CSV table of C-alpha atoms in Angstrom, one decimal:
chain,number,residue,atom,x,y,z
A,372,MET,CA,122.3,171.0,108.1
A,373,LYS,CA,123.5,167.8,109.5
A,374,LYS,CA,123.5,167.1,113.3
A,375,TRP,CA,126.8,165.5,114.0
A,376,ILE,CA,127.8,163.4,117.0
A,377,THR,CA,131.6,162.8,117.1
A,378,PHE,CA,133.5,160.0,118.8
A,379,ASP,CA,137.0,159.3,119.8
A,380,LEU,CA,138.0,155.7,119.0
A,381,ASP,CA,140.7,154.2,121.2
A,382,GLY,CA,139.6,153.9,124.8
A,383,THR,CA,136.1,155.1,123.9
A,384,LEU,CA,134.7,152.6,121.4
A,385,MET,CA,137.5,150.1,120.7
A,386,GLN,CA,140.8,148.6,121.7
A,387,ASN,CA,143.5,148.8,119.0
A,388,PRO,CA,146.5,146.4,118.7
A,389,PHE,CA,149.3,148.9,119.3
A,390,GLY,CA,150.0,148.6,123.0
A,391,LYS,CA,149.9,144.8,123.4
A,392,TRP,CA,150.9,143.6,120.0
A,393,VAL,CA,152.3,146.2,117.5
A,394,PHE,CA,154.8,148.0,119.8
A,395,PRO,CA,156.0,144.7,121.4
A,396,GLU,CA,156.7,143.2,118.0
A,397,VAL,CA,158.6,146.3,116.9
A,398,GLU,CA,160.7,145.9,120.1
A,399,GLU,CA,161.3,142.2,119.5
A,400,LEU,CA,162.4,142.8,115.9
A,401,ILE,CA,164.9,145.5,116.9
A,402,SER,CA,166.2,143.6,119.9
A,403,ASN,CA,166.7,140.5,117.8
A,404,LYS,CA,168.6,142.5,115.2
A,405,LEU,CA,170.8,144.1,117.8
A,406,GLN,CA,171.1,140.8,119.7
A,407,ARG,CA,170.4,142.7,122.9
A,408,GLN,CA,167.3,144.2,124.6
A,409,PHE,CA,166.4,147.6,123.2
A,410,LYS,CA,163.4,149.5,124.6
A,411,SER,CA,162.1,150.9,121.4
A,412,THR,CA,158.6,151.5,122.8
A,413,GLU,CA,160.0,153.9,125.4
A,414,ALA,CA,162.0,155.7,122.7
A,415,LEU,CA,158.9,156.0,120.4
A,416,VAL,CA,156.7,157.3,123.2
A,417,ARG,CA,159.3,159.9,124.1
A,418,GLU,CA,159.4,161.1,120.5
A,419,HIS,CA,155.6,161.2,120.4
A,420,GLU,CA,155.4,163.3,123.5
A,421,LEU,CA,158.1,165.7,122.3
A,422,ARG,CA,156.2,166.2,119.0
A,423,MET,CA,153.0,166.9,120.9
A,424,GLN,CA,154.7,169.4,123.1
A,425,GLN,CA,156.0,171.1,120.0
A,426,ASN,CA,152.4,171.2,118.6
A,427,ARG,CA,153.3,168.8,115.8
A,428,THR,CA,150.0,167.0,116.2
A,429,VAL,CA,150.1,165.2,112.9
A,430,GLU,CA,153.7,164.1,113.0
A,431,ALA,CA,153.2,162.9,116.6
A,432,TYR,CA,151.0,160.0,115.3
A,433,ASP,CA,153.0,159.0,112.3
A,434,TRP,CA,154.3,155.8,113.8
A,435,ASP,CA,155.8,154.5,110.6
A,436,GLU,CA,157.9,157.6,110.2
A,437,MET,CA,158.9,157.6,113.9
A,438,VAL,CA,160.0,154.0,113.6
A,439,GLN,CA,162.1,154.8,110.5
A,440,GLN,CA,163.7,157.7,112.3
A,441,LEU,CA,164.6,155.5,115.3
A,442,LEU,CA,166.1,152.9,113.0
A,443,ARG,CA,168.2,155.6,111.3
A,444,GLU,CA,169.4,157.1,114.6
A,445,GLN,CA,170.4,153.7,115.9
A,446,GLN,CA,171.9,152.7,112.5
A,447,ILE,CA,169.8,149.6,112.3
A,448,ASP,CA,169.4,148.0,108.9
A,449,LEU,CA,165.9,146.6,109.3
A,450,GLU,CA,162.6,146.8,107.4
A,451,ILE,CA,159.6,147.5,109.7
A,452,ASN,CA,156.2,148.5,108.4
A,453,VAL,CA,153.9,149.6,111.2
A,454,GLU,CA,150.8,149.7,108.9
A,455,GLN,CA,151.4,146.0,108.0
A,456,LEU,CA,151.8,145.1,111.6
A,457,VAL,CA,148.5,146.7,112.4
A,458,LEU,CA,146.8,144.7,109.7
A,459,LYS,CA,148.5,141.5,111.0
A,460,HIS,CA,147.2,142.0,114.5
A,461,SER,CA,143.7,143.3,113.7
A,462,ILE,CA,142.1,140.0,114.6
A,463,ASP,CA,140.0,138.7,117.4
A,464,PRO,CA,140.8,138.7,120.4
A,465,LYS,CA,143.7,141.2,119.9
A,466,ILE,CA,141.2,143.9,119.0
A,467,TYR,CA,137.6,144.4,120.4
A,468,VAL,CA,134.8,146.8,121.0
A,469,LEU,CA,134.8,148.0,124.6
A,470,GLU,CA,131.2,147.3,125.3
A,471,GLU,CA,128.5,145.1,123.8
A,472,ALA,CA,126.3,148.2,123.6
A,473,VAL,CA,128.6,150.1,121.3
A,474,ILE,CA,127.1,149.1,118.0
A,475,PRO,CA,123.5,149.0,119.2
A,476,THR,CA,124.0,152.6,120.5
A,477,LEU,CA,125.4,153.7,117.1
A,478,ARG,CA,122.5,152.1,115.3
A,479,LYS,CA,120.0,153.9,117.5
A,480,LEU,CA,121.7,157.2,116.9
A,481,LYS,CA,121.6,156.7,113.2
A,482,GLU,CA,117.9,155.7,113.4
A,483,GLN,CA,117.3,159.0,115.2
A,484,GLY,CA,118.7,160.9,112.3
A,485,TYR,CA,122.2,161.9,113.6
A,486,SER,CA,125.3,161.8,111.4
A,487,LEU,CA,128.2,160.1,113.1
A,488,ALA,CA,131.9,160.9,112.8
A,489,THR,CA,135.0,159.6,114.4
A,490,VAL,CA,137.6,162.3,115.4
A,491,THR,CA,140.7,160.4,116.2
A,492,ASN,CA,144.4,161.1,116.5
A,493,GLY,CA,145.2,157.7,114.8
A,494,PHE,CA,146.1,157.8,111.1
A,495,TYR,CA,143.4,156.4,108.8
A,496,LYS,CA,145.7,153.6,107.7
A,497,TYR,CA,146.0,152.4,111.3
A,498,GLN,CA,142.4,153.0,112.4
A,499,TYR,CA,140.3,151.9,109.5
A,500,PRO,CA,141.4,148.2,109.4
A,501,VAL,CA,140.5,147.9,113.1
A,502,MET,CA,137.1,149.6,112.6
A,503,LYS,CA,136.3,147.4,109.6
A,504,GLU,CA,137.2,144.2,111.4
A,505,LEU,CA,135.1,145.2,114.4
A,506,GLY,CA,132.0,146.2,112.3
A,507,LEU,CA,132.3,149.9,113.3
A,508,SER,CA,133.2,151.5,110.0
A,509,GLU,CA,129.8,151.1,108.4
A,510,TRP,CA,128.1,153.3,111.1
A,511,PHE,CA,130.2,156.4,110.5
A,512,ASP,CA,129.7,159.0,107.8
A,513,GLU,CA,133.1,160.5,108.3
A,514,ILE,CA,136.4,159.3,109.7
A,515,ILE,CA,138.5,162.4,110.7
A,516,THR,CA,142.2,161.7,111.2
A,517,PRO,CA,145.2,164.1,111.6
A,518,GLU,CA,146.8,163.5,108.2
A,519,LYS,CA,143.5,164.3,106.5
A,520,ALA,CA,142.6,167.3,108.7
A,521,GLY,CA,146.1,168.8,108.8
A,522,CYS,CA,146.1,168.7,112.6
A,523,GLY,CA,145.3,166.4,115.6
A,524,LYS,CA,143.4,166.8,118.8
A,525,PRO,CA,143.3,169.0,120.8
A,526,ASP,CA,143.6,171.5,118.0
A,527,VAL,CA,140.1,172.7,117.4
A,528,ASN,CA,140.7,173.0,113.6
A,529,ILE,CA,140.3,169.2,113.4
A,530,LEU,CA,136.5,169.9,113.6
A,531,ARG,CA,136.4,172.6,111.0
A,532,GLY,CA,135.1,170.4,108.1
A,533,LEU,CA,132.3,168.9,110.2
A,534,GLN,CA,131.3,172.3,111.5
A,535,GLU,CA,131.1,173.6,107.9
A,536,SER,CA,128.6,170.9,107.0
A,537,GLY,CA,126.4,171.0,110.1
A,538,GLN,CA,126.2,171.3,113.9
A,539,ILE,CA,128.1,169.1,116.3
A,540,ILE,CA,125.7,168.1,119.0
A,541,ALA,CA,128.2,166.2,121.2
A,542,HIS,CA,131.7,164.8,121.3
A,543,VAL,CA,132.3,161.6,123.2
A,544,GLY,CA,135.8,160.6,124.3
A,545,ASP,CA,137.8,159.2,127.2
A,546,ARG,CA,140.6,161.8,127.5
A,547,LEU,CA,140.5,165.1,129.3
A,548,ASP,CA,143.5,166.7,127.5
A,549,HIS,CA,142.3,165.7,124.1
A,550,ASP,CA,138.5,165.1,124.0
A,551,VAL,CA,137.1,167.2,126.8
A,552,TYR,CA,139.3,170.1,126.1
A,553,LEU,CA,138.5,170.0,122.4
A,554,ALA,CA,134.7,169.9,123.0
A,555,ASN,CA,134.8,172.6,125.6
A,556,ALA,CA,137.0,174.9,123.5
A,557,THR,CA,134.3,174.8,120.7
A,558,ASP,CA,131.2,175.0,123.0
A,559,ILE,CA,130.2,171.4,122.2
A,560,PRO,CA,128.9,169.3,125.0
A,561,SER,CA,131.8,167.1,126.2
A,562,MET,CA,130.7,163.6,127.0
A,563,MET,CA,133.4,161.8,128.8
A,564,ILE,CA,133.3,158.0,129.0
A,565,TYR,CA,134.7,156.7,132.3
A,566,ARG,CA,134.1,153.0,132.8
A,567,LYS,CA,135.9,152.9,136.2
A,568,LEU,CA,133.2,155.1,137.8
A,569,PRO,CA,132.8,154.5,141.6
A,570,GLU,CA,129.5,153.0,142.7
A,571,SER,CA,128.6,156.2,144.6
A,572,LEU,CA,128.4,158.1,141.3
A,573,ARG,CA,126.6,155.5,139.1
A,574,THR,CA,123.1,156.4,140.4
A,575,MET,CA,123.6,160.1,139.4
A,576,SER,CA,122.7,161.6,136.1
A,577,PRO,CA,125.7,162.1,133.7
A,578,GLN,CA,125.5,165.9,134.3
A,579,ARG,CA,125.4,165.6,138.1
A,580,ARG,CA,128.4,163.2,138.0
A,581,ALA,CA,130.5,165.8,136.1
A,582,ALA,CA,129.7,168.5,138.7
A,583,SER,CA,130.4,166.3,141.8
A,584,ALA,CA,133.4,166.9,144.0
A,585,GLU,CA,134.2,163.2,143.9
A,586,PHE,CA,134.6,163.2,140.2
A,587,MET,CA,136.6,166.4,140.2
A,588,LYS,CA,139.2,164.5,142.3
A,589,ILE,CA,139.2,161.7,139.6
A,590,CYS,CA,139.7,164.4,136.9
A,591,GLU,CA,142.6,165.9,138.7
A,592,GLU,CA,144.5,162.6,139.0
A,593,LYS,CA,143.6,161.6,135.4
A,594,LEU,CA,144.8,164.9,133.9
A,595,LYS,CA,148.1,164.6,135.8
A,596,ALA,CA,148.6,161.1,134.3
A,597,GLU,CA,147.5,162.2,130.8
A,598,ASN,CA,149.6,165.4,130.6
A,599,PRO,CA,151.9,166.3,133.5
A,600,HIS,CA,152.7,169.6,131.8
A,601,ILE,CA,149.2,170.9,132.6
A,602,ARG,CA,148.8,172.6,136.0
A,603,THR,CA,145.9,171.1,138.0
A,604,THR,CA,145.9,173.5,141.0
A,605,PRO,CA,143.5,175.1,140.7
A,606,TYR,CA,141.8,172.7,138.4
A,607,PRO,CA,141.3,174.4,135.0
A,608,PRO,CA,137.6,174.6,133.9
A,609,ALA,CA,138.6,173.8,130.3
A,610,TYR,CA,139.1,170.2,131.4
A,611,ILE,CA,135.8,169.7,133.2
A,612,PRO,CA,133.4,167.5,131.1
A,613,THR,CA,129.7,168.6,130.8
A,614,HIS,CA,128.6,164.9,131.1
A,615,VAL,CA,130.2,161.8,132.4
A,616,LEU,CA,129.1,158.5,130.9
A,617,TYR,CA,129.6,155.2,132.7
A,618,GLN,CA,128.3,153.2,129.8
A,619,ILE,CA,128.1,154.3,126.2
A,620,GLU,CA,124.3,153.8,126.0
A,621,GLU,CA,123.8,156.6,128.5
A,622,LEU,CA,124.7,158.9,125.7
A,623,LEU,CA,121.1,158.4,124.3
A,624,GLU,CA,119.5,160.0,127.4
A,625,CYS,CA,121.9,163.0,127.2
A,626,LEU,CA,120.9,164.2,123.7
């Protein structure tokens, strides 16, 4: 049986081109066509959030389909291909790994016999080009995406295929509502990466950080920002990580 370690991608291992490059270009293309400013990013995010609230966790990340829907609704005769825009912008310095230690850490995990998988809400056609360009793809045995799994995080069924082939030792991610919840719901150690950790917490072990009152305050504010629909008073245990990582290489000491 394989021993899996699973990773979120965006905000955990890498920076994708959507926020600073893809969405702004979509907005520019539509605005130029209309000859007026049109806030397409806001419209797309609203549609994304609506689909997530409706538990349409695959459709919520189909940016090509959402852009096409927006164009139809606004009666805009324009060709926009989000996948091609991702390919266009998947170049240095628009995309990057979030720490120099990312690839060395993945290498050490492989050397120790772990199987590695990404569990991401981004579609394969958007994620793989970025991973390949950054040298990340070669380290992963599986790339789990919503359109392949039939669901997205935080739906626990996204892990089903990996669980059938082995044991998931840990899940590493940066979001409470997606990654920490997913891991906790499946009794997997939830390794939350938080690179803005206050100095006062950096000398603590990853487990002690997670249990500290100071980090609980951080969690409360972060969860409110991630998902305002989740009640944070009292703070729900499902969103408390078992470990808090300041740097990715700290994962090695947690296993």
